[in-house]
């Protein structure tokens, strides 16, 4: 195996296999987006990358922080959030599978984002990317 060895945890090994096999059915030649939010450590995404490549797939990885996203949602203009949504949508249309892994230090991170700003997020990012395309 190439790369730095990840923690040898058979549960995570099995989870990676289930996510790539049963849950998404990733096959050779396909692209899979692995999107990570606030993970305490990277073992699972590393295993997903390794196992996707072993299947002949092309993994793409995005690491995000809800704390940073909160700042974008709080301060973003409609034009800015529309652009973010367009870019996210273009990326989503290029992949055959999506795996989202979420962790958090603060489950209430977005609770103080005003409804007006969350409406922009919903209109330009959540609905077109997550609801209409990903789901």
XYZ file of N, CA and C in Angstrom:
405
model
N 0.831 -1.191 0.000
C 0.000 0.000 0.000
C 0.870 1.247 0.000
N 0.471 2.203 -0.799
C 1.190 3.469 -0.852
C 0.704 4.389 0.250
N 1.510 5.406 0.545
C 1.080 6.434 1.497
C 1.416 6.078 2.924
N 1.088 6.992 3.789
C 1.322 6.800 5.213
C 0.300 5.809 5.736
N 0.747 4.881 6.578
C -0.189 3.920 7.140
C -1.182 4.618 8.050
N -2.447 4.233 7.899
C -3.485 4.760 8.768
C -3.658 3.798 9.930
N -4.319 4.267 10.961
C -4.548 3.441 12.141
C -5.238 2.155 11.719
N -4.739 1.047 12.195
C -5.291 -0.251 11.846
C -6.490 -0.558 12.744
N -7.661 -0.178 12.304
C -8.895 -0.431 13.048
C -9.822 -1.200 12.121
N -10.059 -2.468 12.406
C -10.876 -3.277 11.506
C -12.306 -2.732 11.337
N -12.810 -2.015 12.317
C -14.154 -1.435 12.186
C -14.174 -0.361 11.109
N -13.141 0.479 11.085
C -13.067 1.518 10.060
C -12.797 0.913 8.689
N -11.975 -0.126 8.649
C -11.731 -0.836 7.386
C -13.056 -1.356 6.831
N -13.843 -1.971 7.688
C -15.141 -2.530 7.268
C -16.098 -1.414 6.845
N -16.138 -0.315 7.611
C -17.009 0.800 7.266
C -16.652 1.360 5.890
N -15.371 1.516 5.616
C -14.937 2.014 4.310
C -15.407 1.079 3.206
N -15.282 -0.225 3.422
C -15.746 -1.207 2.426
C -17.253 -1.107 2.208
N -18.008 -0.965 3.295
C -19.463 -0.861 3.181
C -19.856 0.413 2.443
N -19.215 1.541 2.771
C -19.542 2.805 2.121
C -19.246 2.766 0.621
N -18.126 2.191 0.251
C -17.753 2.145 -1.163
C -18.471 1.034 -1.929
N -18.759 -0.056 -1.245
C -19.402 -1.186 -1.914
C -20.913 -1.123 -1.828
N -21.445 -1.421 -0.679
C -22.901 -1.502 -0.496
C -23.606 -0.154 -0.655
N -23.085 0.877 0.011
C -23.792 2.166 0.043
C -23.740 2.922 -1.277
N -22.594 2.939 -1.920
C -22.454 3.732 -3.153
C -22.170 2.889 -4.387
N -21.688 1.683 -4.215
C -21.396 0.823 -5.358
C -20.358 1.401 -6.295
N -19.343 2.041 -5.737
C -18.308 2.666 -6.558
C -17.568 1.602 -7.375
N -17.458 1.852 -8.678
C -16.824 0.906 -9.588
C -15.614 1.539 -10.266
N -14.826 0.706 -10.896
C -13.648 1.174 -11.627
C -14.059 2.238 -12.643
N -13.251 3.287 -12.723
C -13.494 4.358 -13.672
C -14.428 5.445 -13.165
N -15.083 5.208 -12.041
C -16.011 6.207 -11.499
C -15.290 7.181 -10.577
N -15.905 8.344 -10.416
C -15.381 9.364 -9.504
C -16.278 9.411 -8.278
N -15.659 9.480 -7.105
C -16.400 9.562 -5.848
C -15.916 10.786 -5.077
N -16.865 11.617 -4.661
C -16.547 12.779 -3.836
C -16.692 12.388 -2.378
N -15.623 12.554 -1.627
C -15.615 12.294 -0.188
C -15.522 13.650 0.488
N -16.621 14.055 1.112
C -16.702 15.381 1.720
C -16.687 15.225 3.232
N -15.722 15.878 3.873
C -15.504 15.735 5.309
C -15.741 17.060 6.028
N -16.507 17.008 7.102
C -16.800 18.197 7.902
C -16.328 17.970 9.327
N -15.430 18.821 9.808
C -15.028 18.853 11.215
C -14.661 17.493 11.806
N -13.886 16.728 11.076
C -13.486 15.418 11.597
C -12.359 15.573 12.612
N -12.404 14.797 13.691
C -11.330 14.894 14.689
C -9.999 14.334 14.194
N -10.056 13.421 13.226
C -8.839 12.881 12.624
C -9.193 12.210 11.308
N -8.208 12.013 10.427
C -8.505 11.642 9.037
C -8.448 10.160 8.676
N -8.502 9.259 9.636
C -8.340 7.848 9.292
C -9.379 7.358 8.298
N -10.652 7.612 8.546
C -11.688 7.095 7.641
C -11.554 7.660 6.226
N -11.404 8.973 6.042
C -11.226 9.445 4.660
C -9.973 8.878 3.990
N -8.907 8.693 4.752
C -7.691 8.095 4.177
C -7.977 6.673 3.690
N -8.697 5.916 4.489
C -9.061 4.557 4.079
C -9.969 4.581 2.849
N -10.908 5.514 2.807
C -11.795 5.621 1.654
C -11.012 5.939 0.382
N -10.044 6.834 0.488
C -9.205 7.160 -0.671
C -8.464 5.915 -1.132
N -7.827 5.243 -0.208
C -7.034 4.062 -0.541
C -7.897 2.979 -1.175
N -9.034 2.709 -0.566
C -9.892 1.633 -1.055
C -10.594 2.001 -2.366
N -10.893 3.275 -2.567
C -11.473 3.707 -3.843
C -10.467 3.491 -4.970
N -9.210 3.860 -4.723
C -8.161 3.663 -5.725
C -7.971 2.170 -6.000
N -8.011 1.344 -4.954
C -7.889 -0.106 -5.138
C -9.010 -0.647 -6.031
N -10.182 -0.020 -6.000
C -11.315 -0.421 -6.841
C -11.180 0.130 -8.259
N -10.176 0.972 -8.493
C -10.012 1.587 -9.804
C -10.803 2.872 -9.964
N -11.319 3.382 -8.855
C -12.094 4.623 -8.880
C -11.179 5.820 -8.646
N -11.731 6.999 -8.866
C -10.984 8.236 -8.672
C -11.626 9.013 -7.513
N -10.998 8.986 -6.334
C -11.560 9.736 -5.204
C -11.187 11.220 -5.272
N -12.150 12.058 -4.960
C -11.945 13.493 -4.802
C -12.310 13.799 -3.355
N -11.497 14.596 -2.690
C -11.734 14.862 -1.272
C -11.883 16.351 -1.019
N -12.862 16.686 -0.203
C -13.087 18.052 0.229
C -13.166 18.046 1.753
N -12.355 18.890 2.388
C -12.355 18.996 3.846
C -12.909 20.362 4.209
N -13.975 20.374 4.992
C -14.653 21.627 5.323
C -14.771 21.816 6.825
N -14.926 23.064 7.200
C -15.095 23.446 8.597
C -16.408 24.200 8.743
N -17.287 23.725 9.619
C -18.548 24.430 9.850
C -18.321 25.823 10.427
N -17.255 25.989 11.148
C -16.944 27.320 11.695
C -16.684 28.313 10.557
N -15.953 27.875 9.566
C -15.674 28.734 8.408
C -16.935 28.905 7.562
N -17.671 27.817 7.344
C -18.919 27.922 6.587
C -19.887 28.887 7.268
N -19.932 28.873 8.593
C -20.785 29.804 9.342
C -20.456 31.242 8.970
N -19.173 31.557 8.874
C -18.773 32.919 8.491
C -19.244 33.260 7.081
N -19.150 32.280 6.182
C -19.634 32.503 4.822
C -21.140 32.736 4.811
N -21.883 31.911 5.547
C -23.342 32.061 5.556
C -23.754 33.355 6.248
N -23.050 33.731 7.312
C -23.363 34.980 8.026
C -23.095 36.218 7.175
N -22.010 36.204 6.440
C -21.526 37.410 5.769
C -21.667 37.412 4.256
N -22.084 36.306 3.691
C -22.122 36.198 2.237
C -23.284 36.936 1.603
N -23.021 37.507 0.450
C -24.075 38.157 -0.338
C -24.780 37.091 -1.174
N -25.923 37.464 -1.721
C -26.643 36.549 -2.608
C -25.751 36.159 -3.793
N -25.036 37.129 -4.342
C -24.153 36.861 -5.483
C -23.060 35.863 -5.107
N -22.477 36.035 -3.931
C -21.409 35.147 -3.471
C -21.941 33.731 -3.235
N -23.068 33.606 -2.540
C -23.615 32.282 -2.258
C -24.100 31.597 -3.535
N -24.596 32.368 -4.487
C -24.982 31.809 -5.789
C -23.745 31.213 -6.474
N -22.630 31.944 -6.453
C -21.394 31.449 -7.055
C -20.916 30.174 -6.367
N -20.939 30.157 -5.035
C -20.552 28.945 -4.303
C -21.429 27.775 -4.738
N -22.734 28.010 -4.816
C -23.660 26.963 -5.235
C -23.373 26.471 -6.642
N -23.082 27.393 -7.546
C -22.783 27.008 -8.933
C -21.524 26.148 -9.003
N -20.507 26.522 -8.237
C -19.263 25.747 -8.233
C -19.471 24.368 -7.607
N -20.198 24.312 -6.496
C -20.488 23.029 -5.840
C -21.310 22.131 -6.767
N -22.276 22.724 -7.465
C -23.122 21.963 -8.377
C -22.309 21.409 -9.549
N -21.427 22.225 -10.097
C -20.585 21.760 -11.210
C -19.725 20.576 -10.774
N -19.190 20.649 -9.569
C -18.377 19.534 -9.063
C -19.241 18.298 -8.857
N -20.423 18.479 -8.279
C -21.296 17.340 -8.013
C -21.705 16.630 -9.300
N -21.895 17.387 -10.359
C -22.298 16.791 -11.636
C -21.181 15.976 -12.276
N -19.957 16.122 -11.796
C -18.816 15.401 -12.362
C -18.578 14.045 -11.700
N -19.257 13.752 -10.589
C -18.994 12.518 -9.857
C -20.179 11.563 -9.949
N -19.888 10.293 -9.765
C -20.927 9.273 -9.783
C -21.383 8.884 -8.372
N -20.581 9.216 -7.365
C -20.927 8.847 -5.990
C -20.476 9.933 -5.021
N -21.165 9.992 -3.899
C -20.874 10.986 -2.859
C -20.899 10.296 -1.500
N -19.880 10.579 -0.701
C -19.844 10.112 0.686
C -19.569 11.328 1.553
N -20.482 11.639 2.450
C -20.318 12.743 3.381
C -20.039 12.206 4.770
N -18.979 12.714 5.388
C -18.608 12.296 6.737
C -18.609 13.540 7.613
N -19.402 13.508 8.658
C -19.542 14.696 9.490
C -19.200 14.407 10.938
N -18.464 15.346 11.507
C -18.183 15.379 12.926
C -18.432 16.804 13.355
N -18.442 17.075 14.613
C -18.619 18.464 15.032
C -18.185 18.656 16.471
N -17.665 19.835 16.730
C -17.370 20.235 18.100
C -18.524 21.038 18.670
N -19.392 21.550 17.781
C -20.467 22.437 18.207
C -21.690 22.190 17.331
N -22.652 21.438 17.844
C -23.840 21.111 17.057
C -24.715 22.329 16.795
N -24.481 23.407 17.523
C -25.266 24.633 17.353
C -24.514 25.697 16.562
N -23.502 25.301 15.824
C -22.627 26.245 15.114
C -23.405 27.250 14.261
N -24.449 26.815 13.613
C -25.182 27.692 12.689
C -26.400 28.357 13.323
N -26.609 28.156 14.606
C -27.853 28.611 15.246
C -28.041 30.124 15.242
N -26.967 30.884 15.151
C -27.117 32.347 15.163
C -27.077 32.975 13.771
N -27.068 32.147 12.734
C -27.111 32.684 11.375
C -28.560 33.118 11.116
N -28.769 34.396 10.788
C -30.125 34.902 10.578
C -30.873 34.129 9.480
N -32.181 34.042 9.639
C -33.026 33.309 8.691
C -32.828 33.818 7.267
N -32.660 35.116 7.101
C -32.455 35.696 5.765
C -31.212 35.102 5.106
N -30.146 34.966 5.872
C -28.902 34.403 5.333
C -29.053 32.905 5.083
N -29.738 32.202 5.972
C -29.946 30.767 5.767
C -30.837 30.530 4.544
N -31.763 31.462 4.287
C -32.591 31.359 3.085
C -31.733 31.446 1.825
N -30.712 32.317 1.844
C -29.789 32.415 0.703
C -29.048 31.089 0.520
N -28.569 30.526 1.618
C -27.875 29.240 1.574
C -28.804 28.169 0.994
N -30.035 28.130 1.496
C -30.995 27.129 1.031
C -31.289 27.296 -0.456
N -31.488 28.522 -0.893
C -31.838 28.809 -2.281
C -30.700 28.501 -3.245
N -29.494 28.915 -2.899
C -28.387 28.834 -3.852
C -27.470 27.627 -3.689
N -27.499 26.985 -2.524
C -26.592 25.858 -2.308
C -27.362 24.586 -1.948
N -28.114 24.617 -0.857
C -28.769 23.399 -0.362
C -29.695 22.781 -1.413
N -30.647 23.551 -1.904
C -31.618 22.982 -2.852
C -30.985 22.530 -4.167
N -30.219 23.376 -4.871
C -29.701 22.913 -6.165
C -28.643 21.807 -6.061
N -27.786 21.883 -5.046
C -26.698 20.902 -4.943
C -27.154 19.641 -4.230
N -27.686 19.804 -3.031
C -28.006 18.634 -2.202
C -29.329 17.976 -2.593
N -30.379 18.766 -2.687
C -31.704 18.187 -2.911
C -31.913 17.772 -4.367
N -31.677 18.675 -5.304
C -31.979 18.389 -6.709
C -30.944 17.522 -7.403
N -29.686 17.566 -6.970
C -28.645 16.822 -7.677
C -28.119 15.638 -6.871
N -27.643 15.879 -5.668
C -27.014 14.818 -4.878
C -28.023 13.762 -4.463
N -29.156 14.195 -3.947
C -30.145 13.245 -3.448
C -30.927 12.671 -4.610
